[in-house]
Amino acid sequence: MMTGCRTSTEAAAAASLLRIDLDAVAANYQLLSRRLATAACGAAVKADAYGIGACRVARRLARAGCRVFFVATLDEAVALRAEVADTGVDIAVLCGALPGTESVLAEHRLIPVINDPGQIARWRRAGERAGVPLDAMLHVDTGMNRLGLSPRETNRLAEDPELLGGVNWRCLVSHLACADDPDDPENTVQLDRVRAVRARLPAMPVSLANSAGILLGPDWHFDLARPGIALYGGGPQSGRKNPMHRVVTLLGRILQVRDIEPGMRVGYGGDYQACSPGRVATVAAGYADGYLRSSAGCARVHLGRIALPVVGRVSMDLITVDVTEAPEAAVFPGALVELLGGRNTIDDAAAAAGTISYEILTSLGRRYHREYLEDAAAG
Ligand SMILES: *Cc1c(COP(=O)(O)O)cnc(C)c1O
């Protein structure tokens, strides 16, 4: 067990199991790094590494060579710094430096991704107080209109670069809005804007690509990439083959199996009504575990190769599965069915629930017994 990372210690007999393959995360990191050639590969570990476990992921990726981790909030950054203090990695805070947080950021050696001119001025003053210019990244908006300096503000900096003085600029950051669709013309529009901004500001490395941006090709790579979903096994580009290794396997525990006669209804509201004799298994996972209610009627679970439909509504703690097609001997209280895995990927589950793999992962509940797979010797 890795020191410093919180883990669940005992497999509660009735709980479902969430297996997280940290070596697969590292393999995905290597795969992306090879695509990047000369650009460095960072990692987005915000939202507890998309629900996978930021501490475990960051430590594994640090061993694989990752030097820059991106989180969303200051709290996430402070927590991660405590876990990886010994590894000397950089932690960048995508939400920026809110007024009043400068001393906490500096104390924990965090790198704010600065998104407005007021933050630049305050971060310079924080550096003056510290006696040394502090590290920061400069977030410029190139079309997403979410975070980052507006074109007008960026223009102002280009006209008066002194405004950038007194801060140690590590990187120019921008974020792609449409990279999951390689054919979207917005990808080139944003690329051109990034190039134009880079040409007008003092020289600093550039970071543009998220997971999907890496797959767009070398023009989008610049100096540092910030993949998230691809590290965790999600297909970065919608409608294209997913080249990433699977990270997450979710095994649901069967609690009870019952025979169902034609006309019998299952679950809240009786939404499902059997039209022939069969069997239904009740499995220990529900919407409180992130098994999304919206997947009712579309989701499948697997027993070996056999796909079994989830029937009726998703409850808080339970789903009900039509196991009529499964071998009787394989379906009993205590047996496990695959809720997420090779045959039912996070992308499949997302499609069934009408969402994206990001939401499937970040919803993964805290009640699952978590098992982290990791070869201690692997680099
Ligand atoms: C979340 C995030 C990323 C990672 O995006 P993925 O699509 O998961 O690769 C990169 N950059 C920023 C600014 C983000 O908010």
GROMACS .gro file of C-alpha atoms and ligand atoms in nm:
model
  394
    1MET     CA    1   0.000   0.000   0.000
    2MET     CA    2   0.120   0.347  -0.087
    3THR     CA    3   0.172   0.568   0.216
    4GLY     CA    4  -0.030   0.884   0.238
    5CYS     CA    5  -0.321   0.771   0.020
    6ARG     CA    6  -0.651   0.699   0.181
    7THR     CA    7  -0.785   0.358   0.086
    8SER     CA    8  -1.073   0.147   0.200
    9THR     CA    9  -0.922  -0.138   0.397
   10GLU     CA   10  -1.181  -0.412   0.403
   11ALA     CA   11  -1.408  -0.552   0.137
   12ALA     CA   12  -1.752  -0.534   0.292
   13ALA     CA   13  -1.912  -0.863   0.195
   14ALA     CA   14  -2.219  -0.712   0.034
   15ALA     CA   15  -2.048  -0.423  -0.142
   16SER     CA   16  -1.971  -0.404  -0.507
   17LEU     CA   17  -1.608  -0.382  -0.618
   18LEU     CA   18  -1.436  -0.103  -0.808
   19ARG     CA   19  -1.101  -0.210  -0.953
   20ILE     CA   20  -0.871   0.066  -1.064
   21ASP     CA   21  -0.571  -0.030  -1.272
   22LEU     CA   22  -0.303   0.229  -1.201
   23ASP     CA   23  -0.061   0.059  -1.438
   24ALA     CA   24  -0.315   0.113  -1.714
   25VAL     CA   25  -0.320   0.483  -1.621
   26ALA     CA   26   0.060   0.482  -1.654
   27ALA     CA   27   0.037   0.294  -1.986
   28ASN     CA   28  -0.208   0.557  -2.112
   29TYR     CA   29   0.034   0.825  -2.000
   30GLN     CA   30   0.314   0.658  -2.200
   31LEU     CA   31   0.087   0.622  -2.503
   32LEU     CA   32   0.002   0.994  -2.495
   33SER     CA   33   0.366   1.089  -2.430
   34ARG     CA   34   0.472   0.897  -2.741
   35ARG     CA   35   0.211   1.085  -2.946
   36LEU     CA   36   0.344   1.411  -2.808
   37ALA     CA   37   0.701   1.340  -2.915
   38THR     CA   38   0.888   1.647  -2.784
   39ALA     CA   39   0.608   1.818  -2.586
   40ALA     CA   40   0.587   1.735  -2.215
   41CYS     CA   41   0.282   1.551  -2.085
   42GLY     CA   42   0.115   1.677  -1.768
   43ALA     CA   43  -0.201   1.531  -1.617
   44ALA     CA   44  -0.540   1.670  -1.518
   45VAL     CA   45  -0.618   1.520  -1.177
   46LYS     CA   46  -0.901   1.754  -1.081
   47ALA     CA   47  -1.214   1.615  -0.919
   48ASP     CA   48  -1.009   1.345  -0.744
   49ALA     CA   49  -0.860   1.241  -1.079
   50TYR     CA   50  -1.208   1.212  -1.232
   51GLY     CA   51  -1.317   0.998  -0.937
   52ILE     CA   52  -1.028   0.752  -0.978
   53GLY     CA   53  -0.830   0.884  -0.678
   54ALA     CA   54  -0.600   1.184  -0.723
   55CYS     CA   55  -0.340   1.077  -0.471
   56ARG     CA   56  -0.295   0.727  -0.614
   57VAL     CA   57  -0.299   0.853  -0.970
   58ALA     CA   58  -0.055   1.137  -0.909
   59ARG     CA   59   0.194   0.914  -0.731
   60ARG     CA   60   0.175   0.653  -1.006
   61LEU     CA   61   0.211   0.913  -1.280
   62ALA     CA   62   0.499   1.084  -1.101
   63ARG     CA   63   0.678   0.748  -1.115
   64ALA     CA   64   0.598   0.735  -1.486
   65GLY     CA   65   0.764   1.073  -1.537
   66CYS     CA   66   0.479   1.324  -1.506
   67ARG     CA   67   0.598   1.655  -1.358
   68VAL     CA   68   0.291   1.882  -1.381
   69PHE     CA   69  -0.050   1.811  -1.232
   70PHE     CA   70  -0.358   2.022  -1.294
   71VAL     CA   71  -0.638   2.049  -1.038
   72ALA     CA   72  -0.942   2.276  -1.040
   73THR     CA   73  -0.961   2.424  -0.692
   74LEU     CA   74  -0.725   2.549  -0.425
   75ASP     CA   75  -0.854   2.287  -0.180
   76GLU     CA   76  -0.773   2.010  -0.426
   77ALA     CA   77  -0.427   2.156  -0.475
   78VAL     CA   78  -0.348   2.183  -0.104
   79ALA     CA   79  -0.467   1.826  -0.046
   80LEU     CA   80  -0.261   1.696  -0.337
   81ARG     CA   81   0.049   1.888  -0.229
   82ALA     CA   82   0.035   1.715   0.109
   83GLU     CA   83   0.027   1.377  -0.068
   84VAL     CA   84   0.306   1.439  -0.319
   85ALA     CA   85   0.528   1.675  -0.121
   86ASP     CA   86   0.821   1.435  -0.156
   87THR     CA   87   0.799   1.406  -0.536
   88GLY     CA   88   0.884   1.766  -0.627
   89VAL     CA   89   0.610   1.792  -0.890
   90ASP     CA   90   0.432   2.109  -0.997
   91ILE     CA   91   0.064   2.156  -0.913
   92ALA     CA   92  -0.131   2.405  -1.121
   93VAL     CA   93  -0.469   2.541  -1.008
   94LEU     CA   94  -0.703   2.591  -1.302
   95CYS     CA   95  -0.949   2.811  -1.111
   96GLY     CA   96  -0.676   3.072  -1.073
   97ALA     CA   97  -0.583   3.288  -0.776
   98LEU     CA   98  -0.895   3.423  -0.609
   99PRO     CA   99  -0.838   3.743  -0.409
  100GLY     CA  100  -0.709   3.655  -0.063
  101THR     CA  101  -0.574   3.311  -0.154
  102GLU     CA  102  -0.228   3.428  -0.261
  103SER     CA  103  -0.048   3.341   0.063
  104VAL     CA  104  -0.198   2.989   0.075
  105LEU     CA  105  -0.101   2.932  -0.288
  106ALA     CA  106   0.254   3.051  -0.223
  107GLU     CA  107   0.291   2.859   0.101
  108HIS     CA  108   0.211   2.529  -0.074
  109ARG     CA  109   0.419   2.610  -0.384
  110LEU     CA  110   0.110   2.601  -0.605
  111ILE     CA  111   0.096   2.751  -0.952
  112PRO     CA  112  -0.219   2.953  -1.019
  113VAL     CA  113  -0.348   2.949  -1.375
  114ILE     CA  114  -0.421   3.320  -1.379
  115ASN     CA  115  -0.727   3.433  -1.568
  116ASP     CA  116  -0.763   3.809  -1.514
  117PRO     CA  117  -0.541   4.120  -1.490
  118GLY     CA  118  -0.621   4.177  -1.121
  119GLN     CA  119  -0.478   3.836  -1.040
  120ILE     CA  120  -0.156   3.923  -1.223
  121ALA     CA  121  -0.110   4.236  -1.012
  122ARG     CA  122  -0.189   4.059  -0.685
  123TRP     CA  123   0.041   3.766  -0.769
  124ARG     CA  124   0.323   4.010  -0.845
  125ARG     CA  125   0.271   4.173  -0.503
  126ALA     CA  126   0.268   3.827  -0.340
  127GLY     CA  127   0.606   3.769  -0.504
  128GLU     CA  128   0.733   4.100  -0.373
  129ARG     CA  129   0.630   3.999  -0.022
  130ALA     CA  130   0.800   3.662  -0.069
  131GLY     CA  131   1.113   3.832  -0.203
  132VAL     CA  132   1.110   3.627  -0.524
  133PRO     CA  133   0.884   3.628  -0.833
  134LEU     CA  134   0.633   3.344  -0.798
  135ASP     CA  135   0.545   3.087  -1.065
  136ALA     CA  136   0.220   3.125  -1.256
  137MET     CA  137   0.055   3.021  -1.579
  138LEU     CA  138  -0.132   3.271  -1.793
  139HIS     CA  139  -0.472   3.156  -1.917
  140VAL     CA  140  -0.588   3.330  -2.235
  141ASP     CA  141  -0.932   3.268  -2.376
  142THR     CA  142  -0.928   3.179  -2.746
  143GLY     CA  143  -1.293   3.095  -2.799
  144MET     CA  144  -1.431   2.896  -2.509
  145ASN     CA  145  -1.548   3.207  -2.321
  146ARG     CA  146  -1.524   3.034  -1.989
  147LEU     CA  147  -1.197   3.114  -1.811
  148GLY     CA  148  -0.901   3.320  -1.923
  149LEU     CA  149  -0.803   3.670  -2.027
  150SER     CA  150  -1.030   3.816  -2.291
  151PRO     CA  151  -0.878   3.918  -2.627
  152ARG     CA  152  -0.897   4.281  -2.513
  153GLU     CA  153  -0.708   4.207  -2.191
  154THR     CA  154  -0.452   3.999  -2.380
  155ASN     CA  155  -0.407   4.284  -2.624
  156ARG     CA  156  -0.338   4.521  -2.339
  157LEU     CA  157  -0.061   4.290  -2.211
  158ALA     CA  158   0.088   4.268  -2.560
  159GLU     CA  159   0.099   4.647  -2.581
  160ASP     CA  160   0.247   4.686  -2.236
  161PRO     CA  161   0.449   4.371  -2.146
  162GLU     CA  162   0.567   4.542  -1.826
  163LEU     CA  163   0.229   4.443  -1.687
  164LEU     CA  164   0.360   4.086  -1.687
  165GLY     CA  165   0.672   4.178  -1.490
  166GLY     CA  166   0.751   4.040  -1.145
  167VAL     CA  167   0.592   3.701  -1.211
  168ASN     CA  168   0.776   3.389  -1.324
  169TRP     CA  169   0.559   3.284  -1.620
  170ARG     CA  170   0.581   2.910  -1.661
  171CYS     CA  171   0.334   2.871  -1.940
  172LEU     CA  172   0.072   3.027  -2.164
  173VAL     CA  173  -0.249   2.821  -2.132
  174SER     CA  174  -0.557   2.804  -2.350
  175HIS     CA  175  -0.831   2.543  -2.371
  176LEU     CA  176  -0.998   2.385  -2.675
  177ALA     CA  177  -1.376   2.388  -2.687
  178CYS     CA  178  -1.442   2.135  -2.965
  179ALA     CA  179  -1.139   1.903  -2.982
  180ASP     CA  180  -1.352   1.590  -2.932
  181ASP     CA  181  -1.467   1.644  -3.291
  182PRO     CA  182  -1.152   1.653  -3.506
  183ASP     CA  183  -1.353   1.790  -3.800
  184ASP     CA  184  -1.479   2.095  -3.614
  185PRO     CA  185  -1.329   2.408  -3.775
  186GLU     CA  186  -1.312   2.573  -3.432
  187ASN     CA  187  -1.000   2.364  -3.360
  188THR     CA  188  -0.803   2.550  -3.627
  189VAL     CA  189  -0.954   2.885  -3.533
  190GLN     CA  190  -0.833   2.843  -3.174
  191LEU     CA  191  -0.493   2.716  -3.291
  192ASP     CA  192  -0.445   3.029  -3.502
  193ARG     CA  193  -0.546   3.252  -3.210
  194VAL     CA  194  -0.300   3.078  -2.976
  195ARG     CA  195  -0.022   3.126  -3.230
  196ALA     CA  196  -0.109   3.493  -3.267
  197VAL     CA  197  -0.112   3.550  -2.889
  198ARG     CA  198   0.215   3.365  -2.845
  199ALA     CA  199   0.381   3.582  -3.109
  200ARG     CA  200   0.281   3.902  -2.930
  201LEU     CA  201   0.356   3.816  -2.567
  202PRO     CA  202   0.698   3.767  -2.405
  203ALA     CA  203   0.836   3.422  -2.485
  204MET     CA  204   0.704   3.142  -2.265
  205PRO     CA  205   0.608   2.776  -2.320
  206VAL     CA  206   0.254   2.706  -2.444
  207SER     CA  207  -0.003   2.451  -2.324
  208LEU     CA  208  -0.314   2.398  -2.536
  209ALA     CA  209  -0.404   2.030  -2.574
  210ASN     CA  210  -0.631   1.828  -2.349
  211SER     CA  211  -0.673   1.455  -2.432
  212ALA     CA  212  -0.861   1.515  -2.753
  213GLY     CA  213  -0.623   1.796  -2.847
  214ILE     CA  214  -0.330   1.555  -2.835
  215LEU     CA  215  -0.503   1.336  -3.093
  216LEU     CA  216  -0.565   1.635  -3.322
  217GLY     CA  217  -0.198   1.622  -3.416
  218PRO     CA  218   0.141   1.789  -3.365
  219ASP     CA  219   0.022   2.142  -3.447
  220TRP     CA  220  -0.182   2.143  -3.127
  221HIS     CA  221   0.092   1.998  -2.902
  222PHE     CA  222   0.315   2.301  -2.834
  223ASP     CA  223   0.518   2.247  -2.514
  224LEU     CA  224   0.293   2.091  -2.249
  225ALA     CA  225  -0.028   1.886  -2.275
  226ARG     CA  226  -0.294   1.846  -2.006
  227PRO     CA  227  -0.478   1.518  -2.069
  228GLY     CA  228  -0.742   1.394  -1.828
  229ILE     CA  229  -1.005   1.155  -1.961
  230ALA     CA  230  -0.768   0.960  -2.187
  231LEU     CA  231  -0.545   0.876  -1.889
  232TYR     CA  232  -0.850   0.719  -1.723
  233GLY     CA  233  -0.946   0.513  -2.026
  234GLY     CA  234  -1.212   0.730  -2.187
  235GLY     CA  235  -1.224   0.763  -2.563
  236PRO     CA  236  -1.115   1.123  -2.628
  237GLN     CA  237  -1.285   1.163  -2.965
  238SER     CA  238  -1.655   1.102  -3.005
  239GLY     CA  239  -1.743   0.840  -3.262
  240ARG     CA  240  -1.381   0.724  -3.313
  241LYS     CA  241  -1.203   0.412  -3.199
  242ASN     CA  242  -1.076   0.445  -2.843
  243PRO     CA  243  -0.699   0.381  -2.836
  244MET     CA  244  -0.668   0.397  -2.457
  245HIS     CA  245  -0.624   0.114  -2.207
  246ARG     CA  246  -0.911   0.036  -1.975
  247VAL     CA  247  -0.860   0.160  -1.620
  248VAL     CA  248  -1.190   0.093  -1.442
  249THR     CA  249  -1.371  -0.234  -1.375
  250LEU     CA  250  -1.687  -0.226  -1.167
  251LEU     CA  251  -1.826  -0.555  -1.038
  252GLY     CA  252  -2.174  -0.552  -0.891
  253ARG     CA  253  -2.270  -0.795  -0.617
  254ILE     CA  254  -2.590  -0.995  -0.665
  255LEU     CA  255  -2.795  -0.976  -0.343
  256GLN     CA  256  -3.102  -1.176  -0.439
  257VAL     CA  257  -3.246  -1.366  -0.734
  258ARG     CA  258  -3.615  -1.419  -0.790
  259ASP     CA  259  -3.846  -1.586  -1.041
  260ILE     CA  260  -4.077  -1.356  -1.228
  261GLU     CA  261  -4.408  -1.452  -1.381
  262PRO     CA  262  -4.569  -1.279  -1.678
  263GLY     CA  263  -4.745  -0.964  -1.564
  264MET     CA  264  -4.525  -0.909  -1.258
  265ARG     CA  265  -4.371  -0.566  -1.228
  266VAL     CA  266  -4.026  -0.474  -1.101
  267GLY     CA  267  -3.905  -0.177  -0.898
  268TYR     CA  268  -4.041   0.169  -0.821
  269GLY     CA  269  -4.343   0.269  -1.023
  270GLY     CA  270  -4.361  -0.081  -1.169
  271ASP     CA  271  -4.201   0.060  -1.481
  272TYR     CA  272  -4.095  -0.282  -1.601
  273GLN     CA  273  -4.348  -0.556  -1.654
  274ALA     CA  274  -4.242  -0.909  -1.746
  275CYS     CA  275  -4.416  -1.056  -2.050
  276SER     CA  276  -4.272  -1.406  -2.008
  277PRO     CA  277  -4.144  -1.619  -1.719
  278GLY     CA  278  -3.791  -1.532  -1.619
  279ARG     CA  279  -3.555  -1.438  -1.341
  280VAL     CA  280  -3.446  -1.106  -1.203
  281ALA     CA  281  -3.132  -1.043  -0.994
  282THR     CA  282  -3.103  -0.749  -0.756
  283VAL     CA  283  -2.753  -0.598  -0.764
  284ALA     CA  284  -2.586  -0.370  -0.505
  285ALA     CA  285  -2.537  -0.046  -0.697
  286GLY     CA  286  -2.772   0.247  -0.734
  287TYR     CA  287  -2.783   0.614  -0.811
  288ALA     CA  288  -2.621   0.693  -0.475
  289ASP     CA  289  -2.320   0.506  -0.615
  290GLY     CA  290  -2.327   0.702  -0.938
  291TYR     CA  291  -2.522   0.440  -1.131
  292LEU     CA  292  -2.718   0.703  -1.318
  293ARG     CA  293  -3.098   0.687  -1.310
  294SER     CA  294  -3.108   0.807  -1.666
  295SER     CA  295  -2.957   0.476  -1.784
  296ALA     CA  296  -3.273   0.283  -1.691
  297GLY     CA  297  -3.407   0.098  -1.992
  298CYS     CA  298  -3.077   0.121  -2.186
  299ALA     CA  299  -2.804  -0.012  -1.956
  300ARG     CA  300  -2.658  -0.361  -1.976
  301VAL     CA  301  -2.449  -0.559  -1.733
  302HIS     CA  302  -2.237  -0.857  -1.832
  303LEU     CA  303  -2.189  -1.206  -1.702
  304GLY     CA  304  -1.897  -1.334  -1.905
  305ARG     CA  305  -2.000  -1.277  -2.264
  306ILE     CA  306  -2.371  -1.256  -2.191
  307ALA     CA  307  -2.524  -0.909  -2.193
  308LEU     CA  308  -2.808  -0.875  -1.947
  309PRO     CA  309  -3.052  -0.583  -1.949
  310VAL     CA  310  -3.107  -0.362  -1.647
  311VAL     CA  311  -3.484  -0.353  -1.600
  312GLY     CA  312  -3.705  -0.117  -1.404
  313ARG     CA  313  -3.590   0.201  -1.239
  314VAL     CA  314  -3.248   0.253  -1.084
  315SER     CA  315  -3.296   0.284  -0.704
  316MET     CA  316  -3.069   0.460  -0.457
  317ASP     CA  317  -2.880   0.142  -0.364
  318LEU     CA  318  -2.998  -0.119  -0.612
  319ILE     CA  319  -3.056  -0.210  -0.972
  320THR     CA  320  -3.256  -0.501  -1.104
  321VAL     CA  321  -3.124  -0.711  -1.390
  322ASP     CA  322  -3.304  -0.958  -1.614
  323VAL     CA  323  -3.083  -1.268  -1.578
  324THR     CA  324  -3.313  -1.508  -1.760
  325GLU     CA  325  -3.051  -1.562  -2.033
  326ALA     CA  326  -2.769  -1.636  -1.786
  327PRO     CA  327  -2.678  -1.992  -1.677
  328GLU     CA  328  -2.870  -2.059  -1.357
  329ALA     CA  329  -2.560  -2.179  -1.170
  330ALA     CA  330  -2.382  -1.849  -1.231
  331VAL     CA  331  -2.650  -1.630  -1.079
  332PHE     CA  332  -2.670  -1.651  -0.700
  333PRO     CA  333  -2.645  -1.419  -0.399
  334GLY     CA  334  -2.282  -1.315  -0.369
  335ALA     CA  335  -2.197  -1.363  -0.737
  336LEU     CA  336  -2.056  -1.068  -0.929
  337VAL     CA  337  -2.171  -0.919  -1.258
  338GLU     CA  338  -1.973  -0.669  -1.461
  339LEU     CA  339  -2.123  -0.320  -1.449
  340LEU     CA  340  -1.821  -0.155  -1.613
  341GLY     CA  341  -1.541  -0.332  -1.791
  342GLY     CA  342  -1.415  -0.451  -2.126
  343ARG     CA  343  -1.762  -0.538  -2.253
  344ASN     CA  344  -1.937  -0.245  -2.099
  345THR     CA  345  -1.692   0.043  -2.123
  346ILE     CA  346  -1.731   0.381  -1.957
  347ASP     CA  347  -1.816   0.512  -2.304
  348ASP     CA  348  -2.090   0.247  -2.343
  349ALA     CA  349  -2.228   0.333  -1.998
  350ALA     CA  350  -2.222   0.701  -2.090
  351ALA     CA  351  -2.415   0.637  -2.411
  352ALA     CA  352  -2.676   0.436  -2.219
  353ALA     CA  353  -2.720   0.718  -1.967
  354GLY     CA  354  -2.719   0.997  -2.224
  355THR     CA  355  -2.400   1.150  -2.089
  356ILE     CA  356  -2.023   1.145  -2.133
  357SER     CA  357  -1.761   0.913  -1.986
  358TYR     CA  358  -1.636   1.204  -1.770
  359GLU     CA  359  -1.962   1.203  -1.578
  360ILE     CA  360  -1.965   0.824  -1.541
  361LEU     CA  361  -1.621   0.842  -1.378
  362THR     CA  362  -1.674   1.148  -1.159
  363SER     CA  363  -2.001   0.995  -1.035
  364LEU     CA  364  -1.840   0.668  -0.924
  365GLY     CA  365  -1.955   0.630  -0.566
  366ARG     CA  366  -1.767   0.610  -0.240
  367ARG     CA  367  -1.945   0.296  -0.124
  368TYR     CA  368  -1.775   0.062  -0.367
  369HIS     CA  369  -1.489  -0.133  -0.222
  370ARG     CA  370  -1.193   0.009  -0.410
  371GLU     CA  371  -0.901  -0.205  -0.520
  372TYR     CA  372  -0.599  -0.040  -0.676
  373LEU     CA  373  -0.389  -0.262  -0.903
  374GLU     CA  374  -0.029  -0.157  -0.930
  375ASP     CA  375   0.298  -0.329  -1.001
  376ALA     CA  376   0.527  -0.176  -0.740
  377ALA     CA  377   0.832  -0.230  -0.959
  378ALA     CA  378   0.694  -0.080  -1.280
  379GLY     CA  379   0.829   0.259  -1.380
  380LIG     C1  380  -1.035   1.928  -1.748
  380LIG     C2  381  -0.937   2.004  -1.825
  380LIG     C3  382  -0.840   1.939  -1.901
  380LIG     C4  383  -0.842   1.790  -1.926
  380LIG     O1  384  -0.939   1.763  -2.026
  380LIG     P1  385  -0.968   1.618  -2.085
  380LIG     O2  386  -1.071   1.641  -2.189
  380LIG     O3  387  -1.019   1.536  -1.973
  380LIG     O4  388  -0.839   1.565  -2.139
  380LIG     C5  389  -0.742   2.016  -1.960
  380LIG     N1  390  -0.742   2.152  -1.947
  380LIG     C6  391  -0.836   2.217  -1.878
  380LIG     C7  392  -0.831   2.365  -1.869
  380LIG     C8  393  -0.938   2.147  -1.816
  380LIG     O5  394  -1.033   2.214  -1.749
   0.00000   0.00000   0.00000
